């Protein structure tokens, strides 16, 4: 058990991850127009396909003292449809 092989495998995996990240980055680039969801508290924008769960995650992480509907009023308006 030298451990050298394991390290090599891990480095290869990390390289692959970097490649995937780069691919995702260029995809984000083309989606920039669709940043139609905005947090009303910090004005951060989100892609229109951002799910309610992600919005709630943002609100809880960034604005634990604010209600999620204060950050994303649109979550209040919907009646169950638009569940992506
Ligand atoms: Zn925010």
CSV table of C-alpha atoms and ligand atoms in Angstrom, one decimal:
chain,number,residue,atom,x,y,z
A,1,UNK,CA,0.0,0.0,0.0
A,2,UNK,CA,2.1,2.9,-1.2
A,3,UNK,CA,-0.8,5.4,-1.5
A,4,UNK,CA,0.7,6.9,-4.6
A,5,UNK,CA,-1.9,5.4,-6.9
A,6,UNK,CA,-4.7,6.7,-4.7
A,7,UNK,CA,-3.4,10.2,-4.9
A,8,UNK,CA,-3.0,10.0,-8.7
A,9,UNK,CA,-6.7,8.9,-8.9
A,10,UNK,CA,-7.8,11.7,-6.8
A,11,UNK,CA,-5.9,14.3,-8.8
A,12,UNK,CA,-7.4,12.9,-12.0
A,13,UNK,CA,-10.9,13.3,-10.4
A,14,UNK,CA,-10.2,16.8,-9.4
A,15,UNK,CA,-9.0,17.6,-12.9
A,16,UNK,CA,-12.3,16.2,-14.2
A,17,UNK,CA,-14.2,18.4,-11.7
A,18,UNK,CA,-12.5,21.4,-13.0
A,19,UNK,CA,-13.4,20.5,-16.5
A,20,UNK,CA,-17.1,20.2,-15.5
A,21,UNK,CA,-17.0,23.5,-13.7
A,22,UNK,CA,-15.7,25.2,-16.8
A,23,UNK,CA,-18.4,23.7,-18.9
A,24,UNK,CA,-21.0,24.9,-16.4
A,25,UNK,CA,-19.5,28.3,-16.4
A,26,UNK,CA,-20.0,28.8,-20.1
A,27,UNK,CA,-23.6,27.6,-19.7
A,28,UNK,CA,-24.2,30.2,-17.1
A,29,UNK,CA,-22.9,32.8,-19.4
A,30,UNK,CA,-25.6,32.1,-21.9
A,31,UNK,CA,-28.3,32.1,-19.3
A,32,UNK,CA,-27.5,35.6,-18.0
A,33,UNK,CA,-30.4,37.1,-19.7
A,34,UNK,CA,-32.8,35.0,-17.7
A,35,UNK,CA,-31.8,36.4,-14.3
A,36,UNK,CA,-35.4,37.5,-13.5
A,37,UNK,CA,-35.6,36.5,-9.9
A,38,UNK,CA,-34.2,39.1,-7.5
A,39,UNK,CA,-33.8,39.1,-3.8
A,40,UNK,CA,-35.4,42.3,-2.6
A,41,UNK,CA,-33.1,42.5,0.4
A,42,UNK,CA,-29.7,42.3,-1.1
A,43,UNK,CA,-30.7,42.8,-4.8
A,44,UNK,CA,-28.9,39.6,-5.8
A,45,UNK,CA,-30.3,38.2,-9.0
A,46,UNK,CA,-31.1,34.6,-9.8
A,47,UNK,CA,-31.9,32.6,-12.9
A,48,UNK,CA,-35.6,32.4,-13.6
A,49,UNK,CA,-35.5,28.7,-13.2
A,50,UNK,CA,-34.3,29.0,-9.6
A,51,UNK,CA,-36.6,26.8,-7.5
A,52,UNK,CA,-38.4,28.0,-4.5
A,53,UNK,CA,-36.2,25.7,-2.4
A,54,UNK,CA,-33.1,27.6,-3.6
A,55,UNK,CA,-34.7,30.9,-2.9
A,56,UNK,CA,-35.5,29.8,0.6
A,57,UNK,CA,-32.0,28.5,1.0
A,58,UNK,CA,-30.7,32.0,0.1
A,59,UNK,CA,-33.1,33.7,2.4
A,60,UNK,CA,-32.2,31.5,5.3
A,61,UNK,CA,-28.4,31.7,4.7
A,62,UNK,CA,-28.2,35.4,3.9
A,63,UNK,CA,-31.1,36.9,5.7
A,64,UNK,CA,-32.0,34.7,8.6
A,65,UNK,CA,-33.8,37.6,10.3
A,66,UNK,CA,-35.9,38.4,7.3
A,67,UNK,CA,-38.9,36.4,6.1
A,68,UNK,CA,-38.4,34.5,2.9
A,69,UNK,CA,-41.3,36.5,1.4
A,70,UNK,CA,-39.5,39.7,2.1
A,71,UNK,CA,-36.7,38.5,-0.1
A,72,UNK,CA,-38.8,36.9,-2.7
A,73,UNK,CA,-42.3,38.3,-2.7
A,74,UNK,CA,-43.1,36.2,-5.8
A,75,UNK,CA,-43.1,33.1,-3.7
A,76,UNK,CA,-46.2,34.5,-2.0
A,77,UNK,CA,-48.1,35.2,-5.1
A,78,UNK,CA,-48.0,31.8,-6.6
A,79,UNK,CA,-50.5,29.2,-5.7
A,80,UNK,CA,-48.6,26.0,-6.2
A,81,UNK,CA,-48.0,26.0,-9.9
A,82,UNK,CA,-44.6,26.8,-11.3
A,83,UNK,CA,-43.0,24.0,-9.3
A,84,UNK,CA,-39.9,23.4,-11.3
B,1,LIG,ZN1,-30.6,38.2,-0.5
